[in-house]
Coordinates of C-alpha atoms (C1' of nucleotides) in Angstrom, one line a residue:
Chain A
X133 CA 0.0 0.0 0.0
X134 CA 1.2 3.4 -1.0
X135 CA -0.7 5.2 1.7
X136 CA 1.6 8.1 2.5
X137 CA 1.1 11.6 1.6
X138 CA 3.5 14.4 0.9
X139 CA 3.3 17.5 3.1
X140 CA 3.4 20.0 0.3
X141 CA 0.1 19.4 -1.4
X142 CA -3.3 18.9 0.3
X143 CA -4.2 15.3 1.1
X144 CA -7.6 15.5 -0.7
X145 CA -5.7 16.6 -3.8
X146 CA -3.2 13.8 -3.7
X147 CA -6.0 11.3 -3.0
X148 CA -7.8 12.6 -6.1
X149 CA -4.7 12.2 -8.2
X150 CA -4.1 8.7 -7.0
X151 CA -7.7 7.7 -7.9
X152 CA -7.3 9.3 -11.3
X153 CA -4.2 7.2 -11.9
X154 CA -6.0 4.1 -10.8
X155 CA -8.6 4.8 -13.4
X156 CA -6.1 5.4 -16.1
X157 CA -4.3 2.1 -15.2
X158 CA -7.6 0.3 -15.4
X159 CA -7.5 -0.7 -11.7
X160 CA -10.8 1.2 -11.6
X161 CA -13.0 0.6 -14.6
X162 CA -15.9 2.9 -15.7
X163 CA -18.9 2.1 -13.6
X164 CA -16.9 0.7 -10.7
X165 CA -17.9 1.7 -7.2
X166 CA -15.3 3.5 -5.2
X167 CA -14.8 2.5 -1.5
X168 CA -17.3 4.4 0.7
X169 CA -16.0 7.5 2.3
X170 CA -15.6 5.8 5.6
X171 CA -13.9 2.7 4.2
X172 CA -11.5 4.8 2.1
X173 CA -10.9 6.9 5.2
X174 CA -9.7 3.8 7.0
X175 CA -7.7 2.5 4.1
X176 CA -5.9 5.7 3.6
X177 CA -5.9 6.6 7.3
X178 CA -7.5 9.9 6.6
X179 CA -10.6 11.5 8.0
X180 CA -13.9 10.6 6.1
X181 CA -14.5 14.3 5.6
X182 CA -11.3 14.6 3.7
X183 CA -12.2 11.6 1.5
X184 CA -15.5 13.3 0.9
X185 CA -13.8 16.4 -0.2
X186 CA -11.8 14.3 -2.6
X187 CA -14.9 12.7 -4.1
X188 CA -16.6 16.1 -4.4
X189 CA -13.6 17.4 -6.4
X190 CA -13.7 14.4 -8.6
X191 CA -17.4 14.8 -9.1
X192 CA -16.8 18.4 -10.1
X193 CA -14.5 17.1 -12.8
X194 CA -17.2 14.7 -13.9
X195 CA -14.8 11.9 -13.3
X196 CA -17.1 10.3 -10.7
X197 CA -20.8 10.2 -10.0
X198 CA -22.3 9.9 -6.6
X199 CA -25.6 8.2 -6.0
X200 CA -27.2 9.1 -2.6
X201 CA -27.4 6.1 -0.4
X202 CA -25.6 3.9 -2.9
X203 CA -22.1 5.1 -3.3
X204 CA -19.6 6.8 -5.6
X205 CA -19.0 5.4 -9.0
X206 CA -16.5 6.0 -11.8
X207 CA -18.2 7.7 -14.7
X208 CA -19.0 5.7 -17.8
X209 CA -18.6 8.8 -20.0
X210 CA -15.7 7.9 -22.2
X211 CA -15.3 11.5 -23.3
X212 CA -14.6 12.7 -19.8
X213 CA -12.2 9.9 -19.2
X214 CA -10.4 10.8 -22.4
X215 CA -10.2 14.4 -21.4
X216 CA -8.8 13.3 -18.0
X217 CA -6.3 11.1 -19.7
X218 CA -5.0 14.0 -21.8
X219 CA -4.9 16.6 -19.1
X220 CA -3.1 14.2 -16.8
X221 CA -0.6 13.5 -19.5
X222 CA 0.1 17.1 -19.9
X223 CA 0.5 17.6 -16.2
X224 CA 3.0 14.8 -15.9
X225 CA 5.0 16.1 -18.9
X226 CA 4.9 19.6 -17.5
X227 CA 6.2 18.3 -14.2
X228 CA 9.0 16.3 -15.9
X229 CA 10.1 19.2 -18.1
X230 CA 10.1 21.6 -15.2
X231 CA 12.3 19.3 -13.3
X232 CA 14.7 18.8 -16.2
X233 CA 14.9 22.6 -16.7
X234 CA 15.8 23.0 -13.1
X235 CA 18.6 20.6 -13.6
X236 CA 19.8 22.7 -16.5
X237 CA 18.8 20.6 -19.4
X238 CA 17.6 22.4 -22.6
X239 CA 14.5 21.6 -24.6
X240 CA 16.6 20.0 -27.3
X241 CA 18.5 17.8 -24.9
X242 CA 15.2 16.6 -23.4
X243 CA 13.6 15.9 -26.7
X244 CA 16.5 14.1 -28.3
X245 CA 17.1 12.3 -25.0
X246 CA 13.6 10.9 -25.0
X247 CA 13.7 9.9 -28.6
X248 CA 17.0 8.1 -28.0
X249 CA 15.6 6.3 -24.9
X250 CA 12.5 5.2 -26.6
X251 CA 14.4 3.9 -29.7
X252 CA 16.9 2.0 -27.6
X253 CA 14.3 0.4 -25.4
X254 CA 12.5 -0.7 -28.5
X255 CA 15.5 -2.5 -29.8
X256 CA 16.1 -4.3 -26.6
X257 CA 12.6 -4.7 -25.2
X258 CA 13.6 -6.8 -22.2
X259 CA 15.5 -5.0 -19.5
Chain B
X1016 CA 15.0 23.0 2.1
X1017 CA 14.2 19.6 0.5
X1018 CA 15.5 17.6 3.4
X1019 CA 13.1 14.7 3.3
X1020 CA 13.9 11.3 1.9
X1021 CA 11.7 8.7 0.4
X1022 CA 11.5 5.3 2.0
X1023 CA 12.0 3.3 -1.2
X1024 CA 15.6 4.0 -2.0
X1025 CA 18.6 4.2 0.4
X1026 CA 19.3 7.6 1.8
X1027 CA 22.9 7.7 0.6
X1028 CA 21.7 7.1 -2.9
X1029 CA 19.2 9.9 -2.7
X1030 CA 21.8 12.2 -1.2
X1031 CA 24.1 11.5 -4.0
X1032 CA 21.5 12.2 -6.6
X1033 CA 20.7 15.5 -4.8
X1034 CA 24.3 16.6 -4.9
X1035 CA 24.6 15.6 -8.6
X1036 CA 21.6 17.8 -9.3
X1037 CA 23.2 20.7 -7.4
X1038 CA 26.2 20.3 -9.6
X1039 CA 24.2 20.2 -12.8
X1040 CA 22.3 23.3 -11.7
X1041 CA 25.5 25.1 -11.1
X1042 CA 24.9 25.5 -7.4
X1043 CA 28.1 23.5 -7.0
X1044 CA 30.7 24.5 -9.5
X1045 CA 33.7 22.4 -10.5
X1046 CA 36.4 22.8 -7.9
X1047 CA 33.9 23.8 -5.1
X1048 CA 34.3 22.3 -1.7
X1049 CA 31.5 20.1 -0.4
X1050 CA 30.4 20.6 3.2
X1051 CA 32.3 18.3 5.6
X1052 CA 30.6 15.0 6.4
X1053 CA 29.7 16.3 9.8
X1054 CA 28.3 19.6 8.5
X1055 CA 26.4 17.9 5.7
X1056 CA 25.1 15.4 8.3
X1057 CA 23.6 18.2 10.2
X1058 CA 22.2 20.0 7.2
X1059 CA 20.5 17.0 5.9
X1060 CA 19.7 15.6 9.4
X1061 CA 21.5 12.3 8.4
X1062 CA 24.1 10.3 10.1
X1063 CA 27.7 11.3 9.2
X1064 CA 28.4 7.7 8.2
X1065 CA 25.7 7.9 5.6
X1066 CA 27.2 11.1 4.2
X1067 CA 30.6 9.4 4.1
X1068 CA 29.1 6.5 2.1
X1069 CA 27.5 9.1 -0.2
X1070 CA 30.9 10.8 -0.8
X1071 CA 32.5 7.5 -1.4
X1072 CA 30.0 6.6 -4.1
X1073 CA 30.4 10.0 -5.8
X1074 CA 34.1 9.5 -5.7
X1075 CA 33.8 6.1 -7.3
X1076 CA 32.0 7.9 -10.2
X1077 CA 34.8 10.4 -10.3
X1078 CA 32.4 13.1 -9.6
X1079 CA 34.2 14.3 -6.5
X1080 CA 37.7 14.1 -5.3
X1081 CA 38.7 13.7 -1.6
X1082 CA 41.9 15.4 -0.5
X1083 CA 43.1 14.1 2.9
X1084 CA 42.9 16.8 5.5
X1085 CA 41.3 19.3 3.2
X1086 CA 37.8 18.0 2.3
X1087 CA 35.8 16.8 -0.7
X1088 CA 35.7 18.7 -3.9
X1089 CA 33.7 18.7 -7.1
X1090 CA 35.9 17.4 -9.9
X1091 CA 37.2 19.8 -12.5
X1092 CA 37.2 17.1 -15.2
X1093 CA 34.7 18.4 -17.7
X1094 CA 34.5 15.0 -19.3
X1095 CA 33.3 13.3 -16.2
X1096 CA 30.7 16.0 -15.6
X1097 CA 29.5 15.6 -19.1
X1098 CA 29.1 11.9 -18.6
X1099 CA 27.3 12.5 -15.4
X1100 CA 25.1 15.0 -17.1
X1101 CA 24.2 12.4 -19.7
X1102 CA 23.7 9.5 -17.4
X1103 CA 21.5 11.5 -15.1
X1104 CA 19.5 12.7 -18.0
X1105 CA 18.9 9.1 -19.1
X1106 CA 18.0 8.1 -15.6
X1107 CA 15.4 10.9 -15.3
X1108 CA 14.0 10.1 -18.7
X1109 CA 13.8 6.4 -17.8
X1110 CA 12.0 7.2 -14.6
X1111 CA 9.6 9.5 -16.4
X1112 CA 8.8 7.0 -19.1
X1113 CA 8.4 4.1 -16.7
X1114 CA 5.8 6.2 -14.8
X1115 CA 4.0 7.1 -17.9
X1116 CA 3.9 3.4 -19.0
X1117 CA 2.5 2.5 -15.6
X1118 CA -0.3 4.9 -16.2
X1119 CA -1.0 3.3 -19.5
X1120 CA 0.4 5.8 -21.9
X1121 CA 2.1 4.5 -25.1
X1122 CA 5.5 5.6 -26.4
X1123 CA 3.8 7.5 -29.2
X1124 CA 1.6 9.4 -26.8
X1125 CA 4.6 10.3 -24.7
X1126 CA 6.6 11.5 -27.6
X1127 CA 3.9 13.5 -29.3
X1128 CA 2.8 14.9 -25.9
X1129 CA 6.3 16.1 -25.1
X1130 CA 6.7 17.7 -28.5
X1131 CA 3.4 19.5 -28.2
X1132 CA 4.2 20.7 -24.8
X1133 CA 7.6 22.1 -25.7
X1134 CA 6.1 23.8 -28.8
X1135 CA 3.3 25.4 -26.9
X1136 CA 5.5 26.6 -24.1
X1137 CA 7.8 28.1 -26.7
X1138 CA 5.0 30.1 -28.2
X1139 CA 3.8 31.5 -24.9
X1140 CA 7.0 31.5 -22.8
X1141 CA 5.6 33.3 -19.8
X1142 CA 2.1 32.8 -18.3
Chain C
X1129 CA -30.9 41.6 8.5
X1130 CA -32.3 38.5 6.7
X1131 CA -30.1 36.0 8.5
X1132 CA -32.4 33.1 8.6
X1133 CA -32.0 30.0 6.6
X1134 CA -34.6 27.5 5.3
X1135 CA -34.2 23.9 6.5
X1136 CA -34.7 22.5 3.0
X1137 CA -31.5 23.6 1.2
X1138 CA -28.0 23.6 2.6
X1139 CA -26.9 26.7 4.3
X1140 CA -23.8 27.1 2.2
X1141 CA -26.0 27.1 -0.9
X1142 CA -28.5 29.7 0.4
X1143 CA -25.6 31.9 1.5
X1144 CA -24.1 31.6 -2.0
X1145 CA -27.5 32.6 -3.5
X1146 CA -27.8 35.5 -1.2
X1147 CA -24.4 36.8 -2.2
X1148 CA -25.2 36.4 -5.9
X1149 CA -28.3 38.5 -5.3
X1150 CA -26.3 41.2 -3.5
X1151 CA -24.0 41.3 -6.5
X1152 CA -26.9 41.6 -8.9
X1153 CA -28.5 44.4 -6.9
X1154 CA -25.2 46.2 -6.9
X1155 CA -24.8 46.0 -3.2
X1156 CA -21.6 44.2 -4.0
X1157 CA -19.7 45.7 -6.9
X1158 CA -17.1 44.0 -9.1
X1159 CA -13.8 44.1 -7.2
X1160 CA -15.4 44.6 -3.8
X1161 CA -14.0 42.6 -0.9
X1162 CA -16.4 40.1 0.7
X1163 CA -16.4 39.9 4.5
X1164 CA -13.8 37.5 5.8
X1165 CA -15.0 34.0 6.4
X1166 CA -14.9 34.6 10.1
X1167 CA -16.7 37.9 10.0
X1168 CA -19.3 36.6 7.6
X1169 CA -19.6 33.6 10.0
X1170 CA -20.5 35.9 12.8
X1171 CA -22.9 38.1 10.7
X1172 CA -24.8 35.1 9.5
X1173 CA -24.4 33.2 12.7
X1174 CA -22.9 30.3 10.8
X1175 CA -19.7 28.3 11.2
X1176 CA -16.7 29.8 9.4
X1177 CA -16.1 26.5 7.6
X1178 CA -19.6 26.8 6.2
X1179 CA -18.8 30.3 4.9
X1180 CA -15.7 29.0 3.4
X1181 CA -17.6 26.3 1.6
X1182 CA -19.8 29.0 0.2
X1183 CA -16.8 31.0 -1.0
X1184 CA -15.3 28.0 -2.5
X1185 CA -18.5 27.3 -4.5
X1186 CA -18.7 30.8 -5.7
X1187 CA -15.1 30.6 -6.7
X1188 CA -15.8 27.5 -8.7
X1189 CA -18.4 29.5 -10.6
X1190 CA -15.8 32.2 -11.2
X1191 CA -18.0 34.7 -9.4
X1192 CA -15.4 35.4 -6.8
X1193 CA -11.6 35.4 -6.6
X1194 CA -9.7 34.6 -3.5
X1195 CA -6.3 36.0 -2.8
X1196 CA -4.5 34.2 -0.1
X1197 CA -3.9 36.4 2.9
X1198 CA -5.9 39.2 1.5
X1199 CA -9.5 38.1 1.2
X1200 CA -12.2 37.1 -1.2
X1201 CA -13.3 39.5 -4.0
X1202 CA -16.1 39.8 -6.4
X1203 CA -14.7 39.1 -9.9
X1204 CA -14.3 42.0 -12.3
X1205 CA -15.0 39.8 -15.3
X1206 CA -18.2 41.3 -16.7
X1207 CA -18.8 38.2 -18.8
X1208 CA -19.0 35.9 -15.9
X1209 CA -21.3 38.3 -14.1
X1210 CA -23.5 38.5 -17.2
X1211 CA -23.7 34.7 -17.3
X1212 CA -24.6 34.7 -13.6
X1213 CA -27.3 37.3 -14.2
X1214 CA -28.9 35.2 -16.9
X1215 CA -28.7 31.9 -15.2
X1216 CA -30.1 33.3 -12.0
X1217 CA -32.9 34.9 -14.0
X1218 CA -33.8 31.5 -15.5
X1219 CA -33.7 29.9 -12.1
X1220 CA -36.1 32.4 -10.6
X1221 CA -38.4 32.1 -13.5
X1222 CA -38.3 28.4 -13.3
X1223 CA -39.1 28.5 -9.6
X1224 CA -42.0 30.9 -10.3
X1225 CA -43.5 28.9 -13.1
X1226 CA -43.2 25.6 -11.2
X1227 CA -45.1 27.2 -8.3
X1228 CA -47.8 28.5 -10.6
X1229 CA -48.2 25.1 -12.2
X1230 CA -48.6 23.6 -8.8
X1231 CA -51.4 25.9 -8.2
X1232 CA -53.0 24.9 -11.4
X1233 CA -52.3 27.8 -13.6
X1234 CA -51.7 27.2 -17.3
X1235 CA -48.8 28.6 -19.3
X1236 CA -51.2 30.9 -21.1
X1237 CA -52.6 32.3 -17.8
X1238 CA -49.1 32.9 -16.5
X1239 CA -48.0 34.7 -19.6
X1240 CA -51.0 36.9 -20.1
X1241 CA -51.2 37.6 -16.4
X1242 CA -47.6 38.8 -16.4
X1243 CA -48.2 41.0 -19.4
X1244 CA -51.3 42.5 -17.9
X1245 CA -49.5 43.1 -14.6
X1246 CA -46.5 44.8 -16.2
X1247 CA -48.8 47.0 -18.4
X1248 CA -51.0 48.1 -15.6
X1249 CA -48.0 48.9 -13.4
X1250 CA -46.6 51.0 -16.2
X1251 CA -49.7 53.1 -16.4
X1252 CA -49.8 53.8 -12.6
X1253 CA -46.1 53.7 -11.8
X1254 CA -46.6 54.7 -8.2
X1255 CA -47.9 52.1 -5.7
Chain D
X847 CA -45.9 18.4 5.4
X848 CA -45.2 22.0 4.8
X849 CA -46.2 23.1 8.3
X850 CA -43.7 25.9 8.8
X851 CA -44.5 29.5 8.8
X852 CA -42.4 32.6 8.0
X853 CA -41.9 35.2 10.6
X854 CA -42.7 38.1 8.4
X855 CA -46.4 37.7 7.9
X856 CA -49.2 36.7 10.4
X857 CA -49.8 33.0 10.7
X858 CA -53.5 33.3 10.0
X859 CA -52.7 35.0 6.7
X860 CA -50.3 32.3 5.7
X861 CA -52.7 29.6 6.7
X862 CA -55.4 31.3 4.6
X863 CA -53.1 31.5 1.6
X864 CA -52.2 27.8 2.0
X865 CA -55.9 26.8 2.0
X866 CA -56.6 28.9 -1.0
X867 CA -53.8 27.1 -2.8
X868 CA -55.2 23.8 -1.8
X869 CA -58.5 24.8 -3.3
X870 CA -56.8 26.0 -6.5
X871 CA -54.9 22.7 -6.9
X872 CA -58.2 20.8 -6.4
X873 CA -57.0 19.2 -3.2
X874 CA -60.1 20.9 -1.7
X875 CA -63.1 20.8 -4.0
X876 CA -66.1 23.1 -3.9
X877 CA -68.5 21.8 -1.2
X878 CA -65.7 20.0 0.7
X879 CA -65.6 20.3 4.4
X880 CA -62.5 21.9 5.9
X881 CA -61.0 20.2 9.0
X882 CA -62.5 21.5 12.3
X883 CA -60.7 24.4 13.9
X884 CA -59.4 22.0 16.6
X885 CA -58.2 19.4 14.1
X886 CA -56.6 21.9 11.8
X887 CA -55.0 23.5 14.8
X888 CA -53.3 20.1 15.6
X889 CA -52.4 19.4 11.9
X890 CA -50.8 22.8 11.5
X891 CA -49.5 22.9 15.1
X892 CA -51.2 26.3 15.5
X893 CA -53.6 27.6 18.1
X894 CA -57.3 26.9 17.4
X895 CA -58.0 30.6 17.8
X896 CA -55.7 31.4 15.0
X897 CA -57.4 28.8 12.8
X898 CA -60.7 30.4 13.7
X899 CA -59.3 33.8 12.6
X900 CA -58.2 32.2 9.3
X901 CA -61.6 30.7 8.6
X902 CA -63.3 34.1 9.4
X903 CA -61.0 35.8 6.9
X904 CA -61.8 33.2 4.2
X905 CA -65.5 33.6 4.9
X906 CA -65.2 37.4 4.5
X907 CA -63.8 36.7 1.1
X908 CA -66.8 34.3 0.4
X909 CA -64.3 31.5 -0.2
X910 CA -65.8 29.3 2.6
X911 CA -69.1 29.1 4.3
X912 CA -69.6 28.3 7.9
X913 CA -72.7 26.2 8.9
X914 CA -73.4 26.3 12.6
X915 CA -73.0 22.8 14.1
X916 CA -71.8 21.3 10.9
X917 CA -68.4 22.9 10.0
X918 CA -66.8 25.0 7.4
X919 CA -67.1 24.3 3.7
X920 CA -65.5 25.4 0.5
X921 CA -68.0 27.6 -1.4
X922 CA -69.7 26.2 -4.4
X923 CA -70.0 29.6 -6.0
X924 CA -67.8 29.3 -9.1
X925 CA -67.7 33.0 -9.6
X926 CA -66.1 33.5 -6.2
X927 CA -63.6 30.8 -6.9
X928 CA -62.8 32.4 -10.2
X929 CA -62.2 35.7 -8.6
X930 CA -60.0 34.1 -6.0
X931 CA -58.1 32.3 -8.7
X932 CA -57.5 35.6 -10.5
X933 CA -56.6 37.6 -7.5
X934 CA -54.2 35.0 -6.2
X935 CA -52.6 34.8 -9.6
X936 CA -52.1 38.6 -9.6
X937 CA -50.6 38.4 -6.1
X938 CA -48.2 35.7 -7.1
X939 CA -47.1 37.6 -10.2
X940 CA -46.7 40.8 -8.2
X941 CA -44.6 39.0 -5.6
X942 CA -42.4 37.5 -8.4
X943 CA -42.0 40.8 -10.3
X944 CA -41.2 42.7 -7.1
X945 CA -38.5 40.2 -6.4
X946 CA -37.0 40.4 -9.8
X947 CA -37.0 44.1 -9.7
X948 CA -35.1 44.0 -6.4
X949 CA -32.5 41.9 -8.1
X950 CA -32.2 44.5 -10.8
X951 CA -34.1 42.9 -13.7
X952 CA -36.0 45.1 -16.0
X953 CA -39.6 44.5 -17.2
X954 CA -38.3 43.6 -20.6
X955 CA -35.9 41.0 -19.2
X956 CA -38.6 39.4 -17.1
X957 CA -41.1 39.2 -20.0
X958 CA -38.7 37.9 -22.6
X959 CA -37.2 35.5 -20.0
X960 CA -40.6 34.1 -19.2
X961 CA -41.5 33.7 -22.8
X962 CA -38.2 31.9 -23.6
X963 CA -38.6 29.7 -20.6
X964 CA -42.1 28.6 -21.5
X965 CA -41.1 28.0 -25.1
X966 CA -38.1 25.9 -24.2
X967 CA -40.0 23.8 -21.7
X968 CA -42.6 23.2 -24.3
X969 CA -40.1 21.8 -26.7
X970 CA -38.5 19.4 -24.1
X971 CA -41.4 18.8 -21.8
X972 CA -39.7 16.1 -19.7
X973 CA -36.1 16.2 -18.3
Chain E
dG372 C1' -25.5 0.9 5.1
dT373 C1' -24.6 5.2 1.6
dG374 C1' -23.2 10.3 0.9
dG375 C1' -24.2 15.3 2.6
dT376 C1' -24.1 19.0 5.9
dC377 C1' -22.6 21.4 9.8
dT378 C1' -20.0 22.5 13.9
dA379 C1' -15.9 23.3 16.8
dG380 C1' -11.5 23.7 17.1
dA381 C1' -6.6 23.2 15.5
dC382 C1' -2.8 24.2 12.6
dC383 C1' -0.7 26.0 8.4
dA384 C1' 0.8 29.4 4.5
dC385 C1' 0.7 33.8 2.8
dA386 C1' 1.3 38.9 3.3
Chain F
dG36 C1' -4.9 39.5 9.9
dT37 C1' -6.4 36.5 5.4
dG38 C1' -8.0 31.9 3.3
dG39 C1' -7.0 26.6 3.3
dT40 C1' -6.7 22.1 5.3
dC41 C1' -7.8 18.6 8.4
dT42 C1' -9.9 16.2 12.3
dA43 C1' -13.6 14.5 15.3
dG44 C1' -18.0 13.9 15.9
dA45 C1' -23.0 14.8 15.2
dC46 C1' -27.1 14.7 12.6
dC47 C1' -29.7 14.2 8.3
dA48 C1' -31.7 12.1 3.9
dC49 C1' -31.9 8.4 0.9
dT50 C1' -32.2 3.2 -0.1

DNA sequence: GTGGTCTAGACCACA
DNA sequence: GTGGTCTAGACCACT
């Protein structure tokens, strides 16, 4: 279990990111029920209110639908999931590029470095 | 200060990475003296023995040189620094790509995503 | 002071509606600072957390901007305010029509009744 | 049950309005017997004297008739009911328009808004 | 059971 | 001072 949180960003935000990743990886499929706020609270050792805040945020992004008295479910709207997939991709890339810039790498170095890496890993697919 | 360490990898390894980054960023220039093991131990709230181990690793990579009785210094050998620069780049890229793969992104998505990102950030460099 | 809340809808929601109305009426102009969450909490005899929830909702609608350490301010974006003006108008009309339907009035009765009322009040503008 | 009263207007008045609405909606048909003052007092958790006052007002408007020893009945006079229907309509409209004016909407906005709303709800009657 | 709201009170970051 | 987060615990509405 990866149930630790960084101190920098709010827990509800990190929890939301984590759930988005689970959906992208297919660990949570469209229509799946998320753990109840109380259960997730225990799993993540976080207050149920914080979990609820997370679910509310995800609902605001239309990534999740909540049905009163039933639970919270991953949306079945493929469009929304596609949008999420793309925005998360952009976020990750932005984070990566920012880090590389901080270490002094130029755009050209990053781009050629990535191309080289992908090519070489394609030639020797195993390890 | 970024003085926290992840639990996954050994501290000495993370410390070494951090110092390499400082060199890449220019915060530590070739010929600069590193803090003493004791001082670095305090700064990073880490055991001096761990710092010692870090310096030893860096010396093995020819990134730093230890002069008995004087301290530890960043190498002035540009070749070594260049090698380090490239191997660290590759490491970072590898880490990034692995993460993206875990989230289900394909090589093509990563490559085009990066290209798009760099292009768009070039058009609107600030804000 | 109209500081009472109905039991049917959540307080944070009613508070948000009230603030929107104040903006529409011009009691709160674009750029104006809202009372701090604590002060508003006292004014409305509501918990500061509830006020914050209200402000967060309003921010989500781009009706309000919050500046950390400074306060919460009515947006100066006229477009957003216009959108709000229109959506609130539609809401009010919907509420009115629903009520009239419940009392058995037909669309035609409502429409002609309104026209008649407006015409007669135009002829005798006072009282 | 909608058995709450606002603080602004007298309870007997609000009770009278509520009964008028019930008649308009057909929940109370011409000739129907109203609950006894005692019973209505319990139903609405209001003092029987207040109910008495309500019935007296309604009788003054010829909306109900009291038959000694039998009870209070909705009038069968269609004309009176029609008048009531119209005056209540006007009241509701007046209340609505006043509210809209307070929020800064012009007569034109109200009128066109209503027309638009009715048209759009006619096209998509459900949902 | 489920989620939703609200309170009270604590601690943090920003300015 | 400001808003933002988090917790603990209570009560509600829906099923």
